[in-house]
């Protein structure tokens, strides 16, 4: 075999070796890429696991708090009864007895309410009943006098003292004079207790609520006034006062001096001013130049590092977790349009101002590849670790943080801006 043939075979072997070496290098590079991707996946998984663990702990704490509060509410249940003293008038047998009648009325009302609650709210065991009656005491005394019921104000005040001093968590509150003052205190409640037929706003509320009556305690009819209404005289028609017509003034020259001896001018001698005597005044208006839009800026600290204005501490972990689960498209909501044709993120949700701010902070949790040198004012990614505090080189994620060491402890005091 000649030397040329050996040389040819040698070149073939070298070509095969080079191809083999290239294949091995490509395989090693691919293995390195897969190892890096696996490491990133592990870090993301650890972060998610740590975050989910915190959420679960927080949820358990909230559930325990709810259970504790529910137990406290069931341990000492109570109900508040608000009554309109203008529409619920106690019977005369209670009112005329003064203080003693007030105590008896409080006992009767407490017993009636207890029976009513036991019947209609069987799931509430032995609740404490707080009763408050809003009443115009002086107005009730005047109404009794007008209705022919002999009732002095002192007796009615003694009735109120007896009712309030019964020790049964029952009180009469004097609201003073004024229309609907008592009904304004109890508007919007669930159960209506009716004595005298409800009037005004309370009457319109009646069909929508449960109504109860305690006829053995409260009157079912109002106290009618025995005084007859007085007739009023019709008002006399008003006579208009005479109107004095002012003497019209004539236009005089500026060189003429008016004296007391000057004869008065008659209306027939008056002349209308000529059109040339009145010169219109045209006010020139300078049109303002349309203001040009403000340039976009990138804020930086004294070291020239980009600083993003946001504070992740103002947002709760629950809100951050909820926003992440929505899988919203950052391009669509933060930059106005999505460049990805087959984007799988949500574009249909309408965000509130608060949700928009939270989504912006979530986007800042992904590092920008240009880091501090980024000059894009519309960049939605993060240029510093959102969990890091100024001057501290570590954050809650430690070595697993997605931001590099230089992105921690960044000075957030803005000293200059770059106009774009």
Tab-separated table of N, CA and C in Angstrom, residues 39-166:
chain	number	residue	atom	x	y	z
A	39	UNK	N	-31.972	22.783	38.097
A	39	UNK	CA	-31.678	23.525	39.315
A	39	UNK	C	-32.652	24.688	39.507
A	40	UNK	N	-32.970	25.376	38.400
A	40	UNK	CA	-33.935	26.469	38.492
A	40	UNK	C	-35.316	25.958	38.885
A	41	UNK	N	-35.699	24.818	38.316
A	41	UNK	CA	-36.985	24.236	38.674
A	41	UNK	C	-37.027	23.856	40.152
A	42	UNK	N	-35.929	23.332	40.654
A	42	UNK	CA	-35.870	22.982	42.073
A	42	UNK	C	-36.012	24.226	42.950
A	43	UNK	N	-35.327	25.305	42.540
A	43	UNK	CA	-35.422	26.541	43.323
A	43	UNK	C	-36.847	27.092	43.310
A	44	UNK	N	-37.460	27.083	42.111
A	44	UNK	CA	-38.848	27.557	42.027
A	44	UNK	C	-39.777	26.687	42.867
A	45	UNK	N	-39.539	25.397	42.825
A	45	UNK	CA	-40.376	24.485	43.611
A	45	UNK	C	-40.200	24.735	45.108
A	46	UNK	N	-38.972	24.970	45.528
A	46	UNK	CA	-38.731	25.242	46.942
A	46	UNK	C	-39.407	26.536	47.379
A	47	UNK	N	-39.334	27.552	46.515
A	47	UNK	CA	-39.992	28.816	46.851
A	47	UNK	C	-41.503	28.643	46.954
A	48	UNK	N	-42.077	27.938	45.974
A	48	UNK	CA	-43.519	27.712	46.009
A	48	UNK	C	-43.919	26.900	47.237
A	49	UNK	N	-43.114	25.897	47.563
A	49	UNK	CA	-43.427	25.073	48.728
A	49	UNK	C	-43.346	25.898	50.010
A	50	UNK	N	-42.321	26.750	50.089
A	50	UNK	CA	-42.187	27.609	51.271
A	50	UNK	C	-43.358	28.590	51.363
A	51	UNK	N	-43.737	29.159	50.225
A	51	UNK	CA	-44.844	30.122	50.208
A	51	UNK	C	-46.159	29.434	50.559
A	52	UNK	N	-46.398	28.250	49.981
A	52	UNK	CA	-47.634	27.520	50.283
A	52	UNK	C	-47.700	27.114	51.751
A	53	UNK	N	-46.545	26.792	52.317
A	53	UNK	CA	-46.531	26.427	53.734
A	53	UNK	C	-46.929	27.622	54.600
A	54	UNK	N	-46.436	28.800	54.239
A	54	UNK	CA	-46.815	29.996	54.991
A	54	UNK	C	-48.307	30.289	54.845
A	55	UNK	N	-48.835	30.105	53.640
A	55	UNK	CA	-50.263	30.333	53.420
A	55	UNK	C	-51.098	29.353	54.242
A	56	UNK	N	-50.685	28.091	54.268
A	56	UNK	CA	-51.426	27.100	55.038
A	56	UNK	C	-51.400	27.411	56.527
A	57	UNK	N	-50.235	27.838	57.018
A	57	UNK	CA	-50.139	28.189	58.439
A	57	UNK	C	-51.040	29.376	58.753
A	58	UNK	N	-51.019	30.377	57.860
A	58	UNK	CA	-51.865	31.553	58.073
A	58	UNK	C	-53.346	31.182	58.014
A	59	UNK	N	-53.697	30.291	57.095
A	59	UNK	CA	-55.089	29.863	56.989
A	59	UNK	C	-55.527	29.100	58.236
A	60	UNK	N	-54.647	28.260	58.757
A	60	UNK	CA	-54.970	27.528	59.981
A	60	UNK	C	-55.153	28.484	61.158
A	61	UNK	N	-54.317	29.514	61.222
A	61	UNK	CA	-54.464	30.493	62.297
A	61	UNK	C	-55.804	31.221	62.196
A	62	UNK	N	-56.201	31.576	60.964
A	62	UNK	CA	-57.484	32.251	60.784
A	62	UNK	C	-58.651	31.339	61.151
A	63	UNK	N	-58.572	30.071	60.756
A	63	UNK	CA	-59.641	29.134	61.089
A	63	UNK	C	-59.747	28.941	62.598
A	64	UNK	N	-58.606	28.876	63.268
A	64	UNK	CA	-58.640	28.752	64.729
A	64	UNK	C	-59.250	29.992	65.372
A	65	UNK	N	-58.940	31.166	64.800
A	65	UNK	CA	-59.505	32.399	65.339
A	65	UNK	C	-61.019	32.442	65.132
A	66	UNK	N	-61.465	31.994	63.955
A	66	UNK	CA	-62.908	31.954	63.690
A	66	UNK	C	-63.604	30.987	64.636
A	67	UNK	N	-62.989	29.827	64.851
A	67	UNK	CA	-63.571	28.848	65.771
A	67	UNK	C	-63.663	29.405	67.182
A	68	UNK	N	-62.616	30.122	67.592
A	68	UNK	CA	-62.615	30.693	68.938
A	68	UNK	C	-63.686	31.771	69.087
A	69	UNK	N	-63.808	32.635	68.062
A	69	UNK	CA	-64.818	33.686	68.121
A	69	UNK	C	-66.231	33.106	68.088
A	70	UNK	N	-66.422	32.044	67.290
A	70	UNK	CA	-67.737	31.406	67.242
A	70	UNK	C	-68.105	30.805	68.590
A	71	UNK	N	-67.115	30.192	69.237
A	71	UNK	CA	-67.377	29.617	70.557
A	71	UNK	C	-67.729	30.701	71.572
A	72	UNK	N	-67.045	31.850	71.483
A	72	UNK	CA	-67.355	32.943	72.401
A	72	UNK	C	-68.759	33.492	72.162
A	73	UNK	N	-69.139	33.596	70.880
A	73	UNK	CA	-70.472	34.109	70.565
A	73	UNK	C	-71.562	33.155	71.040
A	74	UNK	N	-71.323	31.859	70.910
A	74	UNK	CA	-72.321	30.889	71.344
A	74	UNK	C	-72.341	30.730	72.857
A	75	UNK	N	-71.246	31.102	73.491
A	75	UNK	CA	-71.193	30.932	74.939
A	75	UNK	C	-72.071	31.951	75.647
A	76	UNK	N	-72.079	33.187	75.175
A	76	UNK	CA	-72.885	34.235	75.791
A	76	UNK	C	-73.671	34.974	74.705
A	77	UNK	N	-74.712	34.347	74.148
A	77	UNK	CA	-75.492	35.033	73.106
A	77	UNK	C	-76.356	36.139	73.708
A	78	UNK	N	-76.595	37.158	72.923
A	78	UNK	CA	-77.476	38.236	73.363
A	78	UNK	C	-78.223	38.784	72.153
A	79	UNK	N	-79.341	39.406	72.429
A	79	UNK	CA	-80.149	40.017	71.384
A	79	UNK	C	-80.521	41.424	71.825
A	80	UNK	N	-80.518	42.341	70.872
A	80	UNK	CA	-80.853	43.739	71.143
A	80	UNK	C	-82.227	44.029	70.547
A	81	UNK	N	-83.111	44.579	71.360
A	81	UNK	CA	-84.461	44.934	70.927
A	81	UNK	C	-84.585	46.454	70.992
A	82	UNK	N	-84.846	47.081	69.845
A	82	UNK	CA	-85.002	48.529	69.759
A	82	UNK	C	-86.467	48.841	69.452
A	83	UNK	N	-87.081	49.667	70.287
A	83	UNK	CA	-88.510	49.952	70.160
A	83	UNK	C	-88.738	51.444	69.994
A	84	UNK	N	-89.757	51.777	69.198
A	84	UNK	CA	-90.164	53.157	68.973
A	84	UNK	C	-91.260	53.507	69.973
A	85	UNK	N	-90.934	54.338	70.960
A	85	UNK	CA	-91.894	54.691	71.995
A	85	UNK	C	-93.042	55.540	71.504
A	86	UNK	N	-92.929	56.117	70.313
A	86	UNK	CA	-94.032	56.908	69.772
A	86	UNK	C	-95.135	56.001	69.240
A	87	UNK	N	-94.754	54.859	68.685
A	87	UNK	CA	-95.743	53.929	68.155
A	87	UNK	C	-96.106	52.829	69.127
A	88	UNK	N	-95.279	52.618	70.149
A	88	UNK	CA	-95.547	51.606	71.175
A	88	UNK	C	-95.825	52.333	72.490
A	89	UNK	N	-97.099	52.503	72.820
A	89	UNK	CA	-97.501	53.240	74.022
A	89	UNK	C	-97.978	52.236	75.069
A	90	UNK	N	-97.373	52.287	76.238
A	90	UNK	CA	-97.760	51.366	77.305
A	90	UNK	C	-99.217	51.620	77.721
A	91	UNK	N	-99.841	50.573	78.194
A	91	UNK	CA	-101.223	50.688	78.657
A	91	UNK	C	-101.296	51.590	79.886
A	92	UNK	N	-102.493	52.148	80.108
A	92	UNK	CA	-102.674	53.118	81.189
A	92	UNK	C	-102.419	52.505	82.560
A	93	UNK	N	-102.694	51.195	82.699
A	93	UNK	CA	-102.508	50.568	84.009
A	93	UNK	C	-101.045	50.582	84.432
A	94	UNK	N	-100.137	50.634	83.466
A	94	UNK	CA	-98.714	50.748	83.800
A	94	UNK	C	-98.317	52.204	83.999
A	95	UNK	N	-98.792	53.082	83.121
A	95	UNK	CA	-98.360	54.479	83.165
A	95	UNK	C	-98.818	55.174	84.447
A	96	UNK	N	-100.057	54.902	84.887
A	96	UNK	CA	-100.606	55.612	86.041
A	96	UNK	C	-99.990	55.172	87.363
A	97	UNK	N	-99.311	54.022	87.380
A	97	UNK	CA	-98.712	53.542	88.621
A	97	UNK	C	-97.328	54.124	88.879
A	98	UNK	N	-96.845	54.955	87.970
A	98	UNK	CA	-95.567	55.613	88.189
A	98	UNK	C	-94.401	54.644	88.201
A	99	UNK	N	-93.547	54.752	89.215
A	99	UNK	CA	-92.340	53.930	89.288
A	99	UNK	C	-92.673	52.450	89.395
A	100	UNK	N	-93.665	52.119	90.191
A	100	UNK	CA	-94.066	50.714	90.333
A	100	UNK	C	-94.576	50.161	89.001
A	101	UNK	N	-95.340	50.977	88.281
A	101	UNK	CA	-95.823	50.535	86.974
A	101	UNK	C	-94.695	50.347	85.975
A	102	UNK	N	-93.651	51.184	86.068
A	102	UNK	CA	-92.506	51.021	85.178
A	102	UNK	C	-91.792	49.703	85.398
A	103	UNK	N	-91.637	49.306	86.670
A	103	UNK	CA	-90.987	48.026	86.963
A	103	UNK	C	-91.828	46.856	86.465
A	104	UNK	N	-93.144	46.928	86.676
A	104	UNK	CA	-94.012	45.847	86.202
A	104	UNK	C	-94.006	45.762	84.670
A	105	UNK	N	-94.008	46.932	84.011
A	105	UNK	CA	-93.984	46.931	82.545
A	105	UNK	C	-92.689	46.313	82.024
A	106	UNK	N	-91.571	46.607	82.681
A	106	UNK	CA	-90.294	46.032	82.259
A	106	UNK	C	-90.297	44.514	82.410
A	107	UNK	N	-90.865	44.006	83.512
A	107	UNK	CA	-90.924	42.559	83.720
A	107	UNK	C	-91.824	41.891	82.685
A	108	UNK	N	-92.994	42.489	82.435
A	108	UNK	CA	-93.912	41.921	81.449
A	108	UNK	C	-93.280	41.907	80.052
A	109	UNK	N	-92.620	42.999	79.693
A	109	UNK	CA	-91.994	43.075	78.370
A	109	UNK	C	-90.852	42.074	78.247
A	110	UNK	N	-90.051	41.929	79.291
A	110	UNK	CA	-88.949	40.968	79.254
A	110	UNK	C	-89.468	39.547	79.103
A	111	UNK	N	-90.543	39.220	79.814
A	111	UNK	CA	-91.119	37.877	79.710
A	111	UNK	C	-91.694	37.625	78.320
A	112	UNK	N	-92.377	38.646	77.756
A	112	UNK	CA	-92.952	38.483	76.419
A	112	UNK	C	-91.864	38.322	75.362
A	113	UNK	N	-90.794	39.098	75.485
A	113	UNK	CA	-89.691	38.973	74.528
A	113	UNK	C	-89.009	37.618	74.644
A	114	UNK	N	-88.858	37.123	75.861
A	114	UNK	CA	-88.230	35.819	76.054
A	114	UNK	C	-89.052	34.719	75.389
A	115	UNK	N	-90.371	34.774	75.556
A	115	UNK	CA	-91.235	33.776	74.910
A	115	UNK	C	-91.169	33.893	73.388
A	116	UNK	N	-91.138	35.126	72.894
A	116	UNK	CA	-91.090	35.331	71.442
A	116	UNK	C	-89.782	34.793	70.856
A	117	UNK	N	-88.664	35.074	71.521
A	117	UNK	CA	-87.363	34.616	71.018
A	117	UNK	C	-87.262	33.099	71.097
A	118	UNK	N	-87.792	32.510	72.157
A	118	UNK	CA	-87.760	31.048	72.276
A	118	UNK	C	-88.549	30.384	71.156
A	119	UNK	N	-89.652	31.020	70.749
A	119	UNK	CA	-90.497	30.436	69.701
A	119	UNK	C	-89.901	30.624	68.311
A	120	UNK	N	-89.392	31.820	68.026
A	120	UNK	CA	-88.953	32.141	66.668
A	120	UNK	C	-87.452	31.950	66.456
A	121	UNK	N	-86.673	31.849	67.516
A	121	UNK	CA	-85.229	31.631	67.387
A	121	UNK	C	-84.821	30.467	68.291
A	122	UNK	N	-85.239	29.254	67.957
A	122	UNK	CA	-84.957	28.118	68.844
A	122	UNK	C	-83.482	27.746	68.910
A	123	UNK	N	-82.690	28.173	67.921
A	123	UNK	CA	-81.268	27.814	67.923
A	123	UNK	C	-80.438	28.699	68.846
A	124	UNK	N	-81.026	29.764	69.381
A	124	UNK	CA	-80.311	30.639	70.312
A	124	UNK	C	-80.703	30.233	71.725
A	125	UNK	N	-79.731	29.725	72.468
A	125	UNK	CA	-80.022	29.182	73.794
A	125	UNK	C	-79.834	30.251	74.863
A	126	UNK	N	-80.899	30.553	75.586
A	126	UNK	CA	-80.888	31.458	76.744
A	126	UNK	C	-80.109	32.742	76.470
A	127	UNK	N	-80.541	33.538	75.505
A	127	UNK	CA	-79.799	34.769	75.214
A	127	UNK	C	-80.113	35.869	76.225
A	128	UNK	N	-79.154	36.768	76.387
A	128	UNK	CA	-79.410	37.976	77.154
A	128	UNK	C	-80.140	38.969	76.256
A	129	UNK	N	-81.191	39.577	76.792
A	129	UNK	CA	-82.018	40.480	75.998
A	129	UNK	C	-81.778	41.909	76.468
A	130	UNK	N	-81.295	42.746	75.557
A	130	UNK	CA	-81.071	44.161	75.836
A	130	UNK	C	-82.175	44.943	75.124
A	131	UNK	N	-83.007	45.634	75.907
A	131	UNK	CA	-84.156	46.351	75.357
A	131	UNK	C	-83.956	47.845	75.531
A	132	UNK	N	-84.109	48.588	74.428
A	132	UNK	CA	-83.998	50.046	74.461
A	132	UNK	C	-85.217	50.642	73.762
A	133	UNK	N	-85.945	51.492	74.491
A	133	UNK	CA	-87.132	52.150	73.954
A	133	UNK	C	-86.808	53.628	73.772
A	134	UNK	N	-86.921	54.112	72.541
A	134	UNK	CA	-86.668	55.517	72.237
A	134	UNK	C	-88.007	56.263	72.288
A	135	UNK	N	-88.087	57.262	73.176
A	135	UNK	CA	-89.372	57.899	73.455
A	135	UNK	C	-89.175	59.383	73.733
A	136	UNK	N	-90.158	60.179	73.313
A	136	UNK	CA	-90.240	61.590	73.689
A	136	UNK	C	-91.155	61.670	74.909
A	137	UNK	N	-90.573	61.723	76.105
A	137	UNK	CA	-91.341	61.625	77.346
A	137	UNK	C	-92.307	62.798	77.480
A	138	UNK	N	-91.830	64.005	77.268
A	138	UNK	CA	-92.708	65.172	77.397
A	138	UNK	C	-93.809	65.141	76.341
A	139	UNK	N	-93.463	64.701	75.132
A	139	UNK	CA	-94.474	64.608	74.087
A	139	UNK	C	-95.558	63.603	74.431
A	140	UNK	N	-95.177	62.483	75.084
A	140	UNK	CA	-96.172	61.498	75.495
A	140	UNK	C	-97.076	62.062	76.587
A	141	UNK	N	-96.485	62.839	77.514
A	141	UNK	CA	-97.301	63.456	78.561
A	141	UNK	C	-98.298	64.442	77.964
A	142	UNK	N	-97.865	65.248	77.014
A	142	UNK	CA	-98.780	66.187	76.353
A	142	UNK	C	-99.875	65.445	75.600
A	143	UNK	N	-99.512	64.321	74.971
A	143	UNK	CA	-100.501	63.547	74.227
A	143	UNK	C	-101.554	62.964	75.161
A	144	UNK	N	-101.127	62.519	76.339
A	144	UNK	CA	-102.086	61.983	77.313
A	144	UNK	C	-103.058	63.070	77.779
A	145	UNK	N	-102.529	64.267	78.022
A	145	UNK	CA	-103.391	65.368	78.459
A	145	UNK	C	-104.388	65.726	77.369
A	146	UNK	N	-103.920	65.785	76.116
A	146	UNK	CA	-104.824	66.096	75.011
A	146	UNK	C	-105.875	65.013	74.813
A	147	UNK	N	-105.542	63.767	75.148
A	147	UNK	CA	-106.485	62.670	74.989
A	147	UNK	C	-107.402	62.467	76.177
A	148	UNK	N	-107.322	63.340	77.171
A	148	UNK	CA	-108.214	63.236	78.320
A	148	UNK	C	-107.728	62.290	79.391
A	149	UNK	N	-106.494	61.818	79.296
A	149	UNK	CA	-105.934	60.930	80.312
A	149	UNK	C	-105.196	61.793	81.328
A	150	UNK	N	-105.617	61.724	82.575
A	150	UNK	CA	-104.987	62.524	83.614
A	150	UNK	C	-103.614	61.944	83.914
A	151	UNK	N	-102.607	62.612	83.409
A	151	UNK	CA	-101.246	62.108	83.541
A	151	UNK	C	-100.301	63.294	83.690
A	152	UNK	N	-99.709	63.415	84.857
A	152	UNK	CA	-98.749	64.480	85.075
A	152	UNK	C	-97.368	64.034	84.592
A	153	UNK	N	-96.571	65.015	84.228
A	153	UNK	CA	-95.237	64.708	83.728
A	153	UNK	C	-94.392	64.017	84.791
A	154	UNK	N	-94.585	64.377	86.061
A	154	UNK	CA	-93.800	63.761	87.138
A	154	UNK	C	-94.115	62.274	87.270
A	155	UNK	N	-95.401	61.904	87.062
A	155	UNK	CA	-95.777	60.486	87.139
A	155	UNK	C	-95.134	59.709	85.992
A	156	UNK	N	-95.132	60.304	84.804
A	156	UNK	CA	-94.525	59.639	83.654
A	156	UNK	C	-93.010	59.512	83.823
A	157	UNK	N	-92.397	60.536	84.398
A	157	UNK	CA	-90.958	60.451	84.661
A	157	UNK	C	-90.656	59.378	85.700
A	158	UNK	N	-91.542	59.222	86.698
A	158	UNK	CA	-91.369	58.146	87.678
A	158	UNK	C	-91.510	56.782	87.009
A	159	UNK	N	-92.422	56.676	86.033
A	159	UNK	CA	-92.576	55.430	85.279
A	159	UNK	C	-91.270	55.088	84.547
A	160	UNK	N	-90.650	56.107	83.958
A	160	UNK	CA	-89.390	55.880	83.237
A	160	UNK	C	-88.299	55.438	84.204
A	161	UNK	N	-88.239	56.068	85.391
A	161	UNK	CA	-87.226	55.670	86.377
A	161	UNK	C	-87.434	54.230	86.823
A	162	UNK	N	-88.681	53.850	87.043
A	162	UNK	CA	-88.950	52.470	87.438
A	162	UNK	C	-88.596	51.479	86.349
A	163	UNK	N	-88.881	51.843	85.104
A	163	UNK	CA	-88.551	50.953	83.986
A	163	UNK	C	-87.037	50.788	83.849
A	164	UNK	N	-86.302	51.895	83.975
A	164	UNK	CA	-84.849	51.831	83.821
A	164	UNK	C	-84.161	51.199	85.023
A	165	UNK	N	-84.795	51.218	86.179
A	165	UNK	CA	-84.164	50.666	87.376
A	165	UNK	C	-84.580	49.255	87.693
A	166	UNK	N	-85.047	48.513	86.708
A	166	UNK	CA	-85.546	47.162	86.972
A	166	UNK	C	-84.445	46.123	87.021
